[in-house]
Short mmCIF file of C-alpha atoms in Angstrom, two decimals:
data_model
loop_
_atom_site.label_atom_id
_atom_site.label_comp_id
_atom_site.label_asym_id
_atom_site.label_seq_id
_atom_site.Cartn_x
_atom_site.Cartn_y
_atom_site.Cartn_z
CA MET A 1 28.49 6.89 26.15
CA LEU A 2 29.09 3.15 25.82
CA ILE A 3 26.07 0.85 25.66
CA PHE A 4 26.41 -2.90 26.18
CA ALA A 5 23.24 -4.63 24.96
CA LEU A 6 22.32 -8.31 25.20
CA LYS A 7 19.64 -10.42 23.52
CA PRO A 8 18.80 -13.56 25.54
CA SER A 9 17.43 -16.86 24.24
CA HIS A 10 17.64 -18.03 20.61
CA ASP A 11 19.59 -15.91 18.13
CA GLY A 12 21.42 -14.54 21.14
CA SER A 13 23.83 -11.67 20.57
CA ILE A 14 25.72 -8.84 22.21
CA ALA A 15 25.90 -5.38 20.65
CA VAL A 16 28.22 -2.56 21.65
CA ILE A 17 27.28 1.01 20.73
CA ARG A 18 29.72 3.81 21.45
CA ASP A 19 28.63 7.43 20.88
CA ARG A 20 26.01 6.47 18.25
CA THR A 21 28.31 4.08 16.40
CA LEU A 22 27.84 0.32 16.33
CA VAL A 23 31.25 -0.99 17.36
CA TYR A 24 30.47 -4.73 17.49
CA SER A 25 27.55 -7.07 17.02
CA VAL A 26 28.58 -10.54 18.12
CA GLU A 27 26.01 -13.24 17.46
CA ALA A 28 26.26 -16.40 19.53
CA GLU A 29 25.84 -18.71 16.51
CA LYS A 30 28.83 -17.30 14.66
CA ASP A 31 32.26 -18.93 14.91
CA SER A 32 30.66 -22.33 14.09
CA PHE A 33 28.27 -22.51 17.05
CA ARG A 34 24.83 -24.03 16.50
CA ARG A 35 22.38 -21.84 14.64
CA PHE A 36 19.94 -19.91 16.84
CA SER A 37 22.24 -20.32 19.87
CA SER A 38 21.73 -18.36 23.06
CA VAL A 39 24.47 -16.07 24.37
CA ASN A 40 27.19 -18.28 25.79
CA VAL A 41 30.38 -17.83 27.77
CA GLN A 42 32.42 -17.54 24.56
CA THR A 43 30.25 -14.65 23.33
CA ILE A 44 30.72 -12.77 26.58
CA LEU A 45 34.48 -13.41 26.68
CA ASP A 46 34.83 -12.24 23.07
CA MET A 47 33.22 -8.95 24.02
CA ALA A 48 35.31 -8.61 27.16
CA GLN A 49 38.43 -9.05 25.03
CA HIS A 50 37.48 -6.50 22.37
CA VAL A 51 35.94 -3.67 24.41
CA ASP A 52 38.46 -1.56 26.29
CA GLN A 53 36.23 -0.07 29.00
CA LEU A 54 33.24 -0.89 31.16
CA PRO A 55 29.90 0.31 29.76
CA ASP A 56 27.84 3.25 30.94
CA VAL A 57 24.58 1.46 30.11
CA VAL A 58 23.77 -2.26 30.29
CA ALA A 59 20.70 -2.97 28.15
CA LEU A 60 18.89 -6.30 28.43
CA GLY A 61 16.35 -7.32 25.82
CA GLY A 62 13.12 -8.67 27.19
CA TRP A 63 12.03 -12.28 26.76
CA ASN A 64 9.68 -14.90 28.17
CA ARG A 65 10.84 -17.68 30.47
CA GLY A 66 8.74 -20.29 28.65
CA ALA A 67 7.17 -22.77 31.04
CA MET A 68 8.63 -20.90 34.02
CA ARG A 69 6.73 -18.02 35.56
CA GLY A 70 7.74 -14.45 34.92
CA SER A 71 9.86 -12.78 32.28
CA ILE A 72 13.44 -11.90 31.50
CA GLY A 73 13.87 -8.15 31.73
CA ALA A 74 10.88 -6.25 30.37
CA GLY A 75 9.32 -9.36 28.80
CA TYR A 76 8.42 -10.23 25.23
CA HIS A 77 5.45 -7.98 24.41
CA GLY A 78 4.60 -4.40 25.20
CA ILE A 79 4.93 -1.14 23.27
CA ASP A 80 5.59 0.76 26.48
CA ALA A 81 7.38 -2.03 28.35
CA LEU A 82 10.68 -0.56 29.45
CA THR A 83 12.55 0.03 32.66
CA ARG A 84 15.56 2.12 33.65
CA ARG A 85 17.39 2.21 36.98
CA PRO A 86 20.89 2.54 38.46
CA THR A 87 22.91 -0.57 39.17
CA ARG A 88 26.52 -1.73 39.47
CA PHE A 89 28.47 -3.63 36.81
CA PHE A 90 31.82 -5.05 37.94
CA GLY A 91 32.04 -2.30 40.54
CA LYS A 92 31.07 0.58 38.23
CA GLU A 93 27.88 2.61 38.68
CA VAL A 94 25.92 2.15 35.45
CA THR A 95 22.39 2.49 34.14
CA PHE A 96 20.43 -0.72 33.73
CA PHE A 97 17.90 -0.58 30.90
CA SER A 98 15.47 -3.18 29.64
CA SER A 99 12.66 -3.08 27.09
CA SER A 100 10.44 -5.66 25.47
CA HIS A 101 11.49 -7.89 22.60
CA GLU A 102 8.73 -6.24 20.57
CA ARG A 103 10.39 -2.86 21.12
CA SER A 104 13.80 -4.22 20.12
CA HIS A 105 12.45 -4.86 16.61
CA LEU A 106 10.67 -1.53 16.49
CA MET A 107 13.72 0.48 17.55
CA MET A 108 16.17 -1.54 15.41
CA ALA A 109 14.18 -0.57 12.33
CA LEU A 110 14.06 3.12 13.32
CA GLY A 111 17.66 3.50 14.49
CA MET A 112 19.33 1.68 11.60
CA ALA A 113 17.23 3.38 8.91
CA PRO A 114 18.63 6.30 6.91
CA ARG A 115 18.51 9.48 8.94
CA GLY A 116 15.91 12.06 8.09
CA GLU A 117 13.11 14.16 9.52
CA HIS A 118 9.74 12.49 9.06
CA PRO A 119 6.46 13.66 10.64
CA LEU A 120 5.36 10.02 10.52
CA GLN A 121 7.07 6.69 9.88
CA THR A 122 5.50 3.25 9.62
CA VAL A 123 7.26 0.27 11.19
CA LEU A 124 6.18 -3.26 10.33
CA VAL A 125 7.24 -5.89 12.85
CA TRP A 126 6.49 -9.36 11.58
CA GLU A 127 8.22 -12.34 13.08
CA GLY A 128 7.52 -15.62 14.86
CA ALA A 129 5.13 -14.12 17.39
CA THR A 130 4.29 -10.54 16.43
CA GLY A 131 2.62 -9.23 13.30
CA ALA A 132 1.70 -5.55 13.57
CA PHE A 133 2.15 -2.03 12.19
CA TYR A 134 3.30 0.90 14.30
CA LEU A 135 2.85 4.52 13.26
CA VAL A 136 5.65 6.57 14.81
CA ASN A 137 5.80 10.37 15.13
CA GLU A 138 8.79 12.73 14.91
CA HIS A 139 9.53 12.13 18.61
CA PHE A 140 9.81 8.35 17.94
CA GLU A 141 6.64 7.67 19.88
CA VAL A 142 4.10 5.10 18.72
CA VAL A 143 0.89 7.01 17.97
CA LYS A 144 -0.98 4.11 16.37
CA HIS A 145 -0.60 0.38 16.87
CA ILE A 146 -2.37 -1.93 14.43
CA PRO A 147 -2.18 -5.67 15.19
CA VAL A 148 -2.71 -7.63 11.97
CA LEU A 149 -1.87 -11.33 12.36
CA THR A 150 -0.17 -13.08 15.25
CA GLU A 151 2.67 -15.52 14.54
CA PRO A 152 3.02 -14.81 10.80
CA GLY A 153 6.50 -16.32 10.59
CA SER A 154 5.60 -19.32 12.70
CA ARG A 155 2.47 -20.01 10.63
CA PHE A 156 4.73 -20.04 7.59
CA SER A 157 7.03 -22.57 9.30
CA PHE A 158 4.05 -24.65 10.45
CA LEU A 159 3.00 -25.33 6.86
CA PHE A 160 6.37 -27.02 6.27
CA ALA A 161 5.91 -29.06 9.46
CA LEU A 162 2.40 -30.06 8.38
CA ALA A 163 3.73 -31.53 5.13
CA ASP A 164 6.85 -33.11 6.68
CA PRO A 165 6.24 -36.76 7.67
CA THR A 166 9.18 -36.59 10.10
CA PHE A 167 7.60 -33.79 12.14
CA PRO A 168 5.62 -35.05 15.18
CA ASP A 169 1.84 -34.72 15.37
CA GLN A 170 1.85 -32.90 18.70
CA GLY A 171 4.00 -31.23 21.31
CA ALA A 172 6.70 -29.66 19.10
CA PRO A 173 7.08 -25.98 18.18
CA PRO A 174 7.58 -25.00 14.52
CA ARG A 175 11.25 -25.14 13.53
CA LEU A 176 12.91 -21.77 13.00
CA SER A 177 14.85 -22.98 9.97
CA ASP A 178 11.80 -24.18 8.02
CA ALA A 179 10.52 -20.75 7.00
CA GLY A 180 13.40 -20.22 4.58
CA LYS A 181 12.88 -23.68 3.09
CA LEU A 182 9.19 -22.99 2.50
CA MET A 183 10.08 -19.67 0.88
CA ALA A 184 12.23 -21.58 -1.62
CA LEU A 185 9.46 -24.13 -2.29
CA ALA A 186 6.88 -21.39 -2.92
CA ALA A 187 8.71 -20.48 -6.13
CA TYR A 188 7.96 -23.91 -7.61
CA ALA A 189 4.23 -23.17 -7.94
CA ASP A 190 1.71 -20.37 -8.31
CA ALA A 191 -1.00 -19.49 -5.82
CA GLN A 192 -3.54 -20.19 -8.55
CA ASP A 193 -2.39 -23.83 -8.54
CA ALA A 194 -4.05 -24.33 -5.15
CA ASP A 195 -7.30 -26.30 -5.42
CA ALA A 196 -10.27 -26.10 -3.06
CA ASP A 197 -8.78 -28.59 -0.55
CA ILE A 198 -5.47 -26.73 -0.35
CA THR A 199 -7.25 -23.38 -0.06
CA SER A 200 -9.42 -24.72 2.75
CA ALA A 201 -6.33 -25.91 4.65
CA ILE A 202 -4.64 -22.51 4.29
CA ASP A 203 -7.82 -20.79 5.47
CA ARG A 204 -7.78 -22.95 8.59
CA LEU A 205 -4.08 -22.33 9.15
CA LEU A 206 -4.60 -18.57 9.09
CA LYS A 207 -7.54 -18.73 11.53
CA ILE A 208 -6.10 -20.88 14.34
CA ASP A 209 -5.13 -19.02 17.50
CA THR A 210 -1.57 -20.31 17.81
CA VAL A 211 0.92 -22.77 16.36
CA TYR A 212 2.74 -23.20 19.70
CA PRO A 213 2.94 -26.12 19.95
CA ALA A 214 2.36 -26.97 16.30
CA PRO A 215 -1.24 -28.32 16.05
CA LYS A 216 -0.42 -30.83 13.34
CA LYS A 217 -2.78 -33.46 14.76
CA GLU A 218 -5.74 -31.15 14.13
CA PHE A 219 -4.94 -31.17 10.40
CA ARG A 220 -4.94 -34.95 9.89
CA ASP A 221 -7.93 -34.59 7.57
CA SER A 222 -6.05 -32.08 5.41
CA VAL A 223 -4.67 -32.90 1.97
CA LEU A 224 -1.39 -31.35 3.20
CA TYR A 225 -0.95 -33.66 6.20
CA ASN A 226 2.35 -35.53 5.66
CA ALA A 227 2.05 -34.80 1.93
CA GLY A 228 5.83 -34.45 1.62
CA VAL A 229 7.61 -31.12 1.58
CA GLU A 230 8.45 -31.41 -2.11
CA SER A 231 5.00 -32.53 -3.22
CA GLN A 232 3.14 -30.35 -5.68
CA GLU A 233 0.39 -29.86 -3.10
CA THR A 234 2.88 -28.41 -0.61
CA LYS A 235 4.45 -26.15 -3.23
CA ALA A 236 1.04 -24.79 -4.26
CA ALA A 237 0.10 -24.31 -0.60
CA ALA A 238 3.37 -22.47 0.05
CA ALA A 239 2.71 -20.11 -2.86
CA LEU A 240 -0.85 -19.49 -1.68
CA LEU A 241 0.13 -18.93 1.96
CA SER A 242 2.89 -16.55 0.89
CA ARG A 243 0.44 -14.48 -1.12
CA ARG A 244 -2.30 -14.58 1.52
CA ILE A 245 -0.02 -13.44 4.36
CA PHE A 246 1.31 -10.55 2.31
CA GLU A 247 -2.17 -9.50 1.16
CA CYS A 248 -3.42 -9.61 4.75
CA PHE A 249 -0.84 -7.01 5.78
CA ALA A 250 -0.96 -4.99 2.54
CA ASP A 251 -4.73 -4.56 2.80
CA VAL A 252 -4.39 -3.18 6.33
CA ALA A 253 -1.61 -0.83 5.21
CA ARG A 254 -3.72 0.63 2.41
CA GLU A 255 -6.82 0.96 4.59
CA GLN A 256 -5.40 2.20 7.89
CA LEU A 257 -2.00 3.82 7.28
CA PRO A 258 -1.21 7.15 5.63
CA SER A 259 0.37 6.95 2.21
CA GLY A 260 3.70 8.59 1.43
CA ALA A 261 5.46 7.82 4.72
CA PRO A 262 8.59 5.61 4.80
CA LEU A 263 8.19 1.95 5.76
CA ARG A 264 10.71 0.30 8.11
CA ILE A 265 10.57 -3.52 8.31
CA SER A 266 11.81 -5.66 11.19
CA GLY A 267 11.39 -9.27 12.24
CA GLY A 268 12.30 -12.60 10.66
CA CYS A 269 9.73 -12.18 7.87
CA GLY A 270 11.93 -9.31 6.67
CA LEU A 271 14.28 -12.00 5.32
CA ASN A 272 11.60 -12.99 2.78
CA CYS A 273 12.93 -11.28 -0.35
CA ASP A 274 9.69 -11.85 -2.25
CA TRP A 275 7.70 -9.96 0.38
CA ASN A 276 10.30 -7.17 0.55
CA ALA A 277 10.08 -6.68 -3.21
CA ALA A 278 6.28 -6.67 -2.96
CA TRP A 279 6.39 -3.93 -0.30
CA ALA A 280 8.65 -1.84 -2.54
CA ASP A 281 6.25 -2.36 -5.47
CA LEU A 282 3.09 -1.65 -3.45
CA GLY A 283 3.32 2.10 -4.06
CA HIS A 284 1.82 3.05 -0.71
CA PHE A 285 5.07 4.05 1.01
CA SER A 286 7.68 6.62 -0.02
CA SER A 287 10.52 4.16 0.62
CA VAL A 288 11.22 0.77 2.20
CA PHE A 289 14.11 -0.03 4.54
CA VAL A 290 15.04 -3.49 5.86
CA PRO A 291 18.08 -3.94 8.16
CA PRO A 292 20.45 -6.78 7.21
CA CYS A 293 19.93 -8.20 10.71
CA THR A 294 16.15 -7.81 10.61
CA ASN A 295 15.54 -11.12 12.42
CA ASP A 296 16.45 -11.71 16.06
CA SER A 297 20.17 -11.52 15.20
CA GLY A 298 19.71 -7.72 15.36
CA SER A 299 17.58 -7.68 18.49
CA ALA A 300 20.50 -6.71 20.77
CA ILE A 301 21.21 -3.79 18.45
CA GLY A 302 17.56 -2.79 18.74
CA THR A 303 17.64 -2.88 22.53
CA GLY A 304 20.85 -0.84 22.51
CA ILE A 305 19.17 1.70 20.21
CA ASP A 306 16.17 1.79 22.54
CA ALA A 307 18.45 2.57 25.48
CA LEU A 308 20.20 5.24 23.43
CA THR A 309 16.85 6.83 22.61
CA ALA A 310 15.81 6.80 26.27
CA MET A 311 19.07 8.53 27.21
CA THR A 312 19.28 11.06 24.35
CA GLY A 313 15.89 11.36 22.65
CA ALA A 314 17.03 10.08 19.23
CA PRO A 315 17.62 6.52 17.95
CA PHE A 316 19.96 6.97 14.99
CA ILE A 317 23.26 5.09 14.88
CA ASP A 318 26.05 4.77 12.36
CA TRP A 319 26.62 1.14 11.46
CA ASP A 320 28.47 -1.14 9.08
CA VAL A 321 27.23 -4.57 8.06
CA TYR A 322 30.75 -5.92 8.71
CA SER A 323 30.62 -5.38 12.49
CA GLY A 324 31.38 -8.90 13.65
CA LEU A 325 34.76 -10.19 14.82
CA ASP A 326 37.98 -10.54 12.86
CA PHE A 327 39.03 -13.97 11.61
CA VAL A 328 41.03 -15.99 14.15
CA HIS A 329 44.34 -17.43 12.95
CA ASP A 330 44.54 -20.17 15.56
CA THR A 331 46.65 -22.43 13.31
CA GLN A 332 48.24 -22.51 9.88
CA PRO A 333 47.42 -24.81 6.95
CA SER A 334 49.89 -27.67 6.69
CA PRO A 335 52.41 -26.99 3.90
CA ASP A 336 52.22 -30.70 3.08
CA ARG A 337 48.57 -30.28 2.09
CA TRP A 338 48.26 -26.61 1.16
CA GLU A 339 50.38 -24.38 -1.04
CA ARG A 340 50.43 -20.73 0.05
CA ALA A 341 50.84 -17.76 -2.32
CA PRO A 342 49.91 -14.07 -2.45
CA LEU A 343 46.41 -13.48 -3.80
CA ASP A 344 46.35 -12.93 -7.56
CA ARG A 345 42.79 -11.87 -8.41
CA ARG A 346 43.16 -12.40 -12.14
CA ALA A 347 44.47 -15.94 -11.60
CA LEU A 348 41.73 -16.61 -9.05
CA ALA A 349 39.12 -15.43 -11.57
CA ARG A 350 40.48 -17.97 -14.07
CA THR A 351 40.39 -20.67 -11.41
CA LEU A 352 36.76 -19.86 -10.63
CA ALA A 353 35.94 -20.01 -14.34
CA GLN A 354 37.35 -23.54 -14.39
CA GLY A 355 34.70 -24.62 -11.88
CA HIS A 356 36.60 -24.40 -8.59
CA VAL A 357 34.70 -23.49 -5.42
CA VAL A 358 36.60 -20.95 -3.31
CA ALA A 359 36.28 -20.31 0.43
CA TRP A 360 36.59 -16.52 0.68
CA VAL A 361 37.40 -14.83 4.02
CA GLN A 362 37.96 -11.10 4.47
CA GLY A 363 37.93 -8.74 7.45
CA ARG A 364 35.18 -8.92 10.06
CA TRP A 365 32.13 -11.13 9.68
CA GLU A 366 28.77 -9.87 8.48
CA ILE A 367 25.99 -9.16 10.97
CA GLY A 368 22.75 -10.97 10.21
CA PRO A 369 22.29 -14.36 8.56
CA ARG A 370 23.36 -13.54 4.99
CA ALA A 371 26.90 -14.03 3.69
CA LEU A 372 27.86 -10.73 2.06
CA GLY A 373 31.36 -11.42 0.83
CA ASN A 374 33.39 -11.69 4.02
CA ARG A 375 32.50 -15.28 4.97
CA SER A 376 31.46 -16.75 1.62
CA LEU A 377 31.74 -19.71 -0.69
CA LEU A 378 32.21 -18.36 -4.21
CA ALA A 379 31.81 -20.18 -7.53
CA GLU A 380 31.13 -19.48 -11.21
CA PRO A 381 27.40 -18.92 -11.93
CA PHE A 382 26.99 -20.05 -15.54
CA ARG A 383 26.76 -23.85 -15.28
CA PRO A 384 23.48 -25.19 -13.82
CA GLU A 385 25.37 -27.97 -12.03
CA THR A 386 27.21 -25.37 -9.91
CA LYS A 387 24.04 -24.94 -7.84
CA ASP A 388 23.89 -28.68 -7.18
CA LEU A 389 27.59 -28.76 -6.29
CA LEU A 390 27.22 -25.93 -3.75
CA ASN A 391 24.09 -27.44 -2.19
CA SER A 392 25.96 -30.75 -1.90
CA ILE A 393 28.93 -29.06 -0.21
CA LYS A 394 26.58 -27.27 2.18
CA GLN A 395 24.49 -30.44 2.72
CA ARG A 396 21.32 -28.59 1.78
CA GLU A 397 18.21 -29.66 -0.06
CA GLY A 398 18.46 -29.52 -3.85
CA TYR A 399 15.48 -27.17 -4.18
CA ARG A 400 17.28 -24.41 -2.26
CA PRO A 401 18.45 -21.58 -4.53
CA ILE A 402 21.96 -20.13 -4.64
CA ALA A 403 22.28 -16.35 -4.58
CA PRO A 404 24.56 -14.23 -6.77
CA CYS A 405 26.84 -11.39 -5.84
CA CYS A 406 27.12 -8.93 -8.71
CA ARG A 407 29.25 -5.87 -9.34
CA VAL A 408 27.01 -2.79 -9.50
CA GLU A 409 28.38 -1.99 -12.94
CA ASP A 410 26.90 -5.23 -14.30
CA VAL A 411 23.54 -5.39 -12.53
CA ASP A 412 21.46 -3.78 -15.27
CA LYS A 413 22.60 -6.14 -18.02
CA LEU A 414 21.93 -9.27 -15.95
CA PHE A 415 18.77 -8.35 -14.02
CA ASP A 416 15.56 -6.46 -14.70
CA ARG A 417 16.18 -3.68 -12.18
CA ALA A 418 19.44 -1.93 -11.36
CA PHE A 419 18.79 -0.67 -7.80
CA GLU A 420 21.55 -1.34 -5.27
CA ASP A 421 20.96 -4.01 -2.64
CA PRO A 422 24.23 -4.61 -0.76
CA HIS A 423 22.51 -6.71 1.90
CA MET A 424 20.76 -9.25 -0.38
CA LEU A 425 17.19 -8.52 0.76
CA TYR A 426 15.13 -8.24 -2.44
CA PHE A 427 14.24 -10.48 -5.37
CA ARG A 428 14.53 -9.30 -8.94
CA ARG A 429 14.13 -11.06 -12.29
CA VAL A 430 17.07 -12.53 -14.17
CA ARG A 431 17.35 -11.48 -17.80
CA PRO A 432 16.97 -14.60 -20.00
CA SER A 433 20.04 -13.56 -21.99
CA SER A 434 22.30 -13.49 -18.90
CA GLY A 435 23.20 -17.18 -18.93
CA ILE A 436 23.63 -17.27 -15.13
CA ALA A 437 21.78 -20.56 -14.68
CA ALA A 438 23.28 -21.50 -11.30
CA VAL A 439 21.78 -18.46 -9.56
CA THR A 440 18.44 -18.33 -11.39
CA HIS A 441 15.67 -19.78 -9.23
CA VAL A 442 12.97 -21.93 -10.79
CA ASP A 443 10.65 -18.91 -11.16
CA GLY A 444 13.30 -16.80 -12.91
CA SER A 445 14.19 -14.74 -9.84
CA ALA A 446 17.41 -14.17 -7.93
CA ARG A 447 18.29 -12.72 -4.53
CA VAL A 448 21.15 -10.47 -5.59
CA GLN A 449 23.84 -8.88 -3.47
CA THR A 450 25.02 -5.82 -5.36
CA VAL A 451 28.68 -5.02 -4.71
CA SER A 452 30.27 -1.60 -5.07
CA ARG A 453 33.79 -0.52 -4.26
CA ARG A 454 32.31 1.56 -1.45
CA ASP A 455 30.48 -1.38 0.14
CA ASN A 456 33.12 -4.12 -0.18
CA GLN A 457 36.33 -3.20 -1.97
CA GLU A 458 37.95 -6.65 -1.81
CA LEU A 459 34.98 -8.46 -3.31
CA HIS A 460 34.46 -5.71 -5.89
CA GLU A 461 38.05 -6.08 -7.08
CA LEU A 462 37.61 -9.83 -7.45
CA LEU A 463 34.36 -9.34 -9.38
CA SER A 464 36.14 -6.86 -11.64
CA ALA A 465 38.75 -9.53 -12.41
CA VAL A 466 35.92 -11.98 -13.08
CA ALA A 467 34.35 -9.45 -15.46
CA ASP A 468 37.62 -9.19 -17.37
CA GLU A 469 37.65 -12.98 -17.76
CA GLN A 470 33.97 -13.72 -18.40
CA GLY A 471 32.34 -10.45 -19.44
CA ALA A 472 30.33 -9.86 -16.26
CA GLY A 473 31.33 -9.42 -12.63
CA VAL A 474 29.00 -11.98 -11.08
CA LEU A 475 29.56 -15.09 -8.92
CA CYS A 476 27.61 -17.56 -6.82
CA ASN A 477 27.77 -16.43 -3.20
CA THR A 478 26.62 -18.62 -0.33
CA SER A 479 27.52 -18.69 3.34
CA LEU A 480 30.73 -20.30 4.58
CA ASN A 481 29.46 -22.52 7.37
CA PHE A 482 28.97 -26.05 8.57
CA ASN A 483 25.37 -27.15 8.08
CA GLY A 484 23.25 -25.91 10.98
CA HIS A 485 25.99 -23.62 12.34
CA GLY A 486 26.97 -19.97 12.05
CA PHE A 487 29.78 -18.58 9.89
CA ILE A 488 33.23 -20.12 10.14
CA ASN A 489 35.59 -17.70 11.86
CA ARG A 490 38.82 -19.52 12.63
CA MET A 491 41.51 -21.13 10.52
CA SER A 492 41.26 -24.55 12.18
CA ASP A 493 37.55 -24.79 11.29
CA LEU A 494 38.17 -23.47 7.79
CA ILE A 495 40.87 -26.06 7.05
CA HIS A 496 38.72 -28.88 8.41
CA TYR A 497 35.70 -27.71 6.41
CA CYS A 498 37.58 -27.41 3.12
CA GLU A 499 39.34 -30.74 3.54
CA ILE A 500 36.18 -32.73 4.35
CA ARG A 501 34.08 -30.94 1.72
CA GLY A 502 36.68 -31.11 -1.05
CA ILE A 503 37.12 -27.35 -1.49
CA PRO A 504 40.52 -26.87 -3.16
CA ASP A 505 40.99 -23.11 -2.68
CA MET A 506 40.95 -20.89 0.41
CA VAL A 507 41.52 -17.14 0.33
CA VAL A 508 42.11 -15.49 3.69
CA GLY A 509 42.86 -11.80 3.41
CA ASN A 510 45.60 -11.43 0.80
CA LEU A 511 46.77 -15.05 0.96
CA TRP A 512 45.62 -17.84 -1.36
CA TYR A 513 45.91 -21.44 -0.14
CA ARG A 514 45.63 -24.13 -2.83
CA ALA A 515 45.21 -27.81 -1.99
CA ARG A 516 48.14 -29.93 -3.13
CA PRO A 517 47.28 -33.06 -5.13
CA ARG A 518 47.09 -36.07 -2.83
CA ALA A 519 49.14 -39.14 -3.62
CA SER A 520 46.98 -42.00 -4.86
#
């Protein structure tokens, strides 16, 4: 059975599931399209080119039409909102399936989680609109629904907007990209730094009905109004809001959910590594699972899983995080500007140690928003100025942290806990003796991608060469993309990016391109 699933609106994507295996997940923002793009003609044509047969099931994720009346498909909300009927697709009789956006998150978390028989599982969906727990039985039916806090992710983004003097007082929705920035700022303070005025503002923020549109005008009397996103007041407020949102959900979990069941997390808040680590440390759940595409980038996968469950009774799929498209060789680097040679990992490790930034491209792109070693910028992690260099190349704010990728063999000697995290979804503490200043956030934490030979052989081999040179297999790893766009996926964009950003080394597969010195 071949399922063709689509997620409309922002973070649009198409997922193809064949006989319980994720074949492709193609996100509309990838290949240097604008971040949070809707499905476009290119996305559809890419799928048409790579799938060799018409689907048996077309699954459409539900969504709202905004100011227009009605909904797309089964709509945004609804635990039981799903529909199934026969239709035709390019002349073929197929099944049309649609379920709510809420269900796409729920089923993504269940279907991508490790397989096992559980009498009960808890799913937490927390994102821009929804914030709720779902207790699911062995038949994958919701037996208890516990709403906790609406719009948790958007409230988080609204705090950034409240402090940002460039954000309008009324009429604008919170920006999707601001949640990650506020997460970075929260590390620069402690919740206890919040005084009575800041605490009062956070109390008000948590009590308002909605932040759509952002009610900034109502907070003009707040100490946080246009305070500046890097002000100490904003940093303290970010730390307090982060703690308060987590405690709000954790208290409900302890009071209303059975202990000892596994927790599955879905929604954009699942990208908050601090919260993920806190869920793992809570002790109430037997295990915690977060998909690498936990935000809306995995919503098409979730709708496809929902359709699969409706057709077969079980949601489980086999999947690989590298389920995007292969790199497109639409041109070749000019031999006048680039020298080409076979990849020599030991020589590349020495080049990295000298301070070079390397554009690293391997295989198919990663699903989800995190670069996991197939579309990455790599650099040495020991000099503090490396973080500033990478943020300058990426045109990002200087307070944004840079994440490390680390060979599993070296994790324990560099970080406080040695668990594997191949999808870069949890924080851990950096050992003071590690010396990896470029990837140590201001609070001593790091969002580590652990790399094993099993997970990513090419990157593991490079890290092993780095370990031979520098004593530990660890590098800076940040996404290879133009600012505000998805991963680079074609040679023409890669060449342009490296030439305008001053990146002297590109590795594509087993070829190493080195910039030739330019005549003065």
